[in-house]
CSV table of C-alpha atoms in Angstrom, one decimal:
chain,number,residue,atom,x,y,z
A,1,UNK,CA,0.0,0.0,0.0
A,2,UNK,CA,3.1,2.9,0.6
A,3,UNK,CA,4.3,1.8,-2.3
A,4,UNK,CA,1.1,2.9,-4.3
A,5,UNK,CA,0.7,5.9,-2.2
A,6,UNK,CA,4.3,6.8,-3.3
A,7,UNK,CA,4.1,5.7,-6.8
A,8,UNK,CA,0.6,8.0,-7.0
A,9,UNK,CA,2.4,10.7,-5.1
A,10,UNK,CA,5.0,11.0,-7.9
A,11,UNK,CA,2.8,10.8,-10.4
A,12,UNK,CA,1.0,13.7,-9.1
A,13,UNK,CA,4.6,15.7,-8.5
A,14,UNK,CA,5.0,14.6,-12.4
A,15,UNK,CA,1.8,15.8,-13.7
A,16,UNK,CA,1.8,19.0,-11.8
A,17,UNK,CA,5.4,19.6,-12.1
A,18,UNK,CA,5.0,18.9,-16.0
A,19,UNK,CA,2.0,21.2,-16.8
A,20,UNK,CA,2.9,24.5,-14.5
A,21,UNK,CA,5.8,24.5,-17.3
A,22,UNK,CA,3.7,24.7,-19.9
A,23,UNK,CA,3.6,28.4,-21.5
A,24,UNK,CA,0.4,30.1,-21.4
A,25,UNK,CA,-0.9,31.5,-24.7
A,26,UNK,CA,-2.4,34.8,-23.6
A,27,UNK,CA,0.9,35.9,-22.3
A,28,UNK,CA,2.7,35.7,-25.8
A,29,UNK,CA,-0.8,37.4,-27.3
A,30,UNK,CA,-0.8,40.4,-24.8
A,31,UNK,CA,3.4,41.2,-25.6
A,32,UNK,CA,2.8,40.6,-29.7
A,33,UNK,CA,-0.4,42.6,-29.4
A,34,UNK,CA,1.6,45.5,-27.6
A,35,UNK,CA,4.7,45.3,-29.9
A,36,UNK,CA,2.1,45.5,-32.9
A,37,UNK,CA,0.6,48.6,-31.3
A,38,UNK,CA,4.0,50.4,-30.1
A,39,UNK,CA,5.3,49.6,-34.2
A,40,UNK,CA,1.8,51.0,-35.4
A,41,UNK,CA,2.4,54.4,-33.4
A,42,UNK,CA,6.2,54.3,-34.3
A,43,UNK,CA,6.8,56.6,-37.4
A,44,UNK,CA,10.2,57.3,-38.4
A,45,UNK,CA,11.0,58.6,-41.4
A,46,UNK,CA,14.6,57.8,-42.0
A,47,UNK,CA,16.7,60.1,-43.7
A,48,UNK,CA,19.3,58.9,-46.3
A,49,UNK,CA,21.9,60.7,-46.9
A,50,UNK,CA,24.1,60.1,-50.4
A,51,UNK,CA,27.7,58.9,-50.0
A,52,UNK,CA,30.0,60.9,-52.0
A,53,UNK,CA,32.6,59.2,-53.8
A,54,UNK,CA,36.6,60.3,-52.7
A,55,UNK,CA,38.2,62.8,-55.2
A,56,UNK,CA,40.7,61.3,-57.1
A,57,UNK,CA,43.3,63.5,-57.3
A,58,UNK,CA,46.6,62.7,-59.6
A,59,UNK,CA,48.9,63.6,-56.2
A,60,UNK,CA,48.7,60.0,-54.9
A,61,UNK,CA,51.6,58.0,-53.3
A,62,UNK,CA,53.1,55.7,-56.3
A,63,UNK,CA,56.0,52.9,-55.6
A,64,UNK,CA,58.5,53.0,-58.1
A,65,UNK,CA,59.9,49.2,-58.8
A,66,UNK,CA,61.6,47.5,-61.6
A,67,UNK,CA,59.5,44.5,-62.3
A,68,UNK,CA,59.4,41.9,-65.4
A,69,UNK,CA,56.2,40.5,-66.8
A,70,UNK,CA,55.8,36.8,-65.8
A,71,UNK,CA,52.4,36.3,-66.9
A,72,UNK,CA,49.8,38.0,-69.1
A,73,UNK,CA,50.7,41.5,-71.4
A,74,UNK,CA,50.2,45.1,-71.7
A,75,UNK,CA,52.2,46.3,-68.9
A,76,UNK,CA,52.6,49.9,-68.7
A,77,UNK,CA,54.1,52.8,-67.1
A,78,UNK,CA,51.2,52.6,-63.8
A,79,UNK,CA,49.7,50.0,-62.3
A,80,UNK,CA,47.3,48.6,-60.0
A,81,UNK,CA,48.5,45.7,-58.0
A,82,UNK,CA,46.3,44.1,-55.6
A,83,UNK,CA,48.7,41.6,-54.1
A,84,UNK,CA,51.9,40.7,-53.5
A,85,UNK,CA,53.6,37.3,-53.1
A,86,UNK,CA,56.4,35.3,-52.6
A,87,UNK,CA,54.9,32.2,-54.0
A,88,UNK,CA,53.7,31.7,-57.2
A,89,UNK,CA,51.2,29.3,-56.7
A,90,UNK,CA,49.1,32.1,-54.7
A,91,UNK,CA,49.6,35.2,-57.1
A,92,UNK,CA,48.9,33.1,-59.9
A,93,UNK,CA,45.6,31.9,-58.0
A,94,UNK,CA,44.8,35.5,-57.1
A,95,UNK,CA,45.4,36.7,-60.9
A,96,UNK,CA,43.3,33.6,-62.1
A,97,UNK,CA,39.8,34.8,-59.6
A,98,UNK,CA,40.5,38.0,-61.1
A,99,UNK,CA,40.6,37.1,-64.8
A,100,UNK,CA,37.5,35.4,-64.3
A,101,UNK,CA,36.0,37.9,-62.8
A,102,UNK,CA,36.7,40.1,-66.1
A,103,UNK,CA,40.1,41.7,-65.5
A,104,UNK,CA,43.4,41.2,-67.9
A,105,UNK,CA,45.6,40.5,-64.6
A,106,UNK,CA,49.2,40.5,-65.0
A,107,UNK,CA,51.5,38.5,-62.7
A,108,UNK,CA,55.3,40.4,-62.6
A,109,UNK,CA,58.0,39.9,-60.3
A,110,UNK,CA,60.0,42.5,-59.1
A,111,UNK,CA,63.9,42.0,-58.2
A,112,UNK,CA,63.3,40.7,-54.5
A,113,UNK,CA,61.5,37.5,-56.1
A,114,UNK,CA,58.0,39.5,-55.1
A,115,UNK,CA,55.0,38.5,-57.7
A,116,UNK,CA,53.0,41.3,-58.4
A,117,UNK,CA,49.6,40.7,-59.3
A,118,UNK,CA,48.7,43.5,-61.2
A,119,UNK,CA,44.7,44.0,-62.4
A,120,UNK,CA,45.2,47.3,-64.6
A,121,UNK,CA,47.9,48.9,-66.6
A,122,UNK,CA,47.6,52.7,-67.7
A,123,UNK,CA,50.5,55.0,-69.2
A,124,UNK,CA,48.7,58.1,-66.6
A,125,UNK,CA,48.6,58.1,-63.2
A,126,UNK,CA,45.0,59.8,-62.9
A,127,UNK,CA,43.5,57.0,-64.8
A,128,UNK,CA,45.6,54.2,-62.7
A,129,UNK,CA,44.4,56.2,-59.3
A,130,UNK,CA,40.5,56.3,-60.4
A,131,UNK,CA,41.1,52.4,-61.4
A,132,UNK,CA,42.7,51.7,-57.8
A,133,UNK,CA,39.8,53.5,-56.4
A,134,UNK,CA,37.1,51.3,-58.3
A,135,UNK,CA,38.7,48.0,-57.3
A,136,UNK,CA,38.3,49.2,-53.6
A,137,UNK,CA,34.8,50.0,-54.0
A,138,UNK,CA,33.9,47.5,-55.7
A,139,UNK,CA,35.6,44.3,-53.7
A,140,UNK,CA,35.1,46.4,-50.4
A,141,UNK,CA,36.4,45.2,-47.8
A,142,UNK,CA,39.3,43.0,-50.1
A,143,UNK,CA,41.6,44.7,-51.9
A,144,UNK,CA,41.8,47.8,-49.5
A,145,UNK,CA,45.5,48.2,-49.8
A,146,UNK,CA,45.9,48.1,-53.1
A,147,UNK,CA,48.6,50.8,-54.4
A,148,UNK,CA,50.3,51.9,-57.6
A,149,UNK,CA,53.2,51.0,-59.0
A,150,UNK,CA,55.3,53.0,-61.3
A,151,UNK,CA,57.5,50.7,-63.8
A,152,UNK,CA,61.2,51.7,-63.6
A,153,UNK,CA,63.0,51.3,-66.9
């Protein structure tokens, strides 16, 4: 006889210990109903404001090098280069993503055994800073150190 008594006791413990967890409905209905009312009276116009693009301006910082062409054609006097290696195997990985992403990369190596990858070529400097300046944008936030190079003959 304890042992139903205990047995029913637990059951009861259980049961009551099992449905006092159970969530009641009209407590989620009363916050969402107050959220939905606070978001109904809630205007807010949001201003935007338009980002103005940098100035390029032809007085940029330009690093003069001596480099060969190792891969690819059309090098000129400025350049763009967006990475810098010592081994091959990742500049020419880098210059590949970049062809395929529409770009004649060039991969040159400078006299320290540095690959340059190099995604633009352009006998101005203006042009090569405005072309710097676009890569930034555009691969935000990769390529943000990308610089210039001026070919040393």
């Amino acid at each position: 006889m304890k042992s139903k008594i205990l047995v029913w006791g637990f059951a009861f413990t259980l049961l009551f210990a099992l449905g006092s967890c159970k969530s009641k409905e009209s407590a989620y209905k009363s916050a969402y109903e107050k959220a939905k009312e606070k978001e109904m009276t809630e205007t807010t116009v949001e201003e935007v404001t338009p980002v103005a693009k940098p100035a390029v301006t032809t007085n940029v910082t330009v690093k003069k090098e001596k480099i060969t062409t190792v891969e690819g054609s059309g090098l000129k006097r400025y350049s763009v280069v967006i990475g810098s290696f010592v081994n091959k195997t990742n500049a020419s990985s880098l210059k590949a993503r970049m062809q395929s992403d529409g770009y004649q990369a060039i991969l040159a190596q400078n006299a320290q055994d540095m690959y340059r990858v190099i995604v633009a070529s352009f006998d101005d400097k203006a042009s090569a800073a405005a072309s710097r300046d676009a890569i930034k944008a555009k691969y935000s936030p990769d390529f943000q150190d990308a610089w210039l190079l001026e070919q040393e003959y």
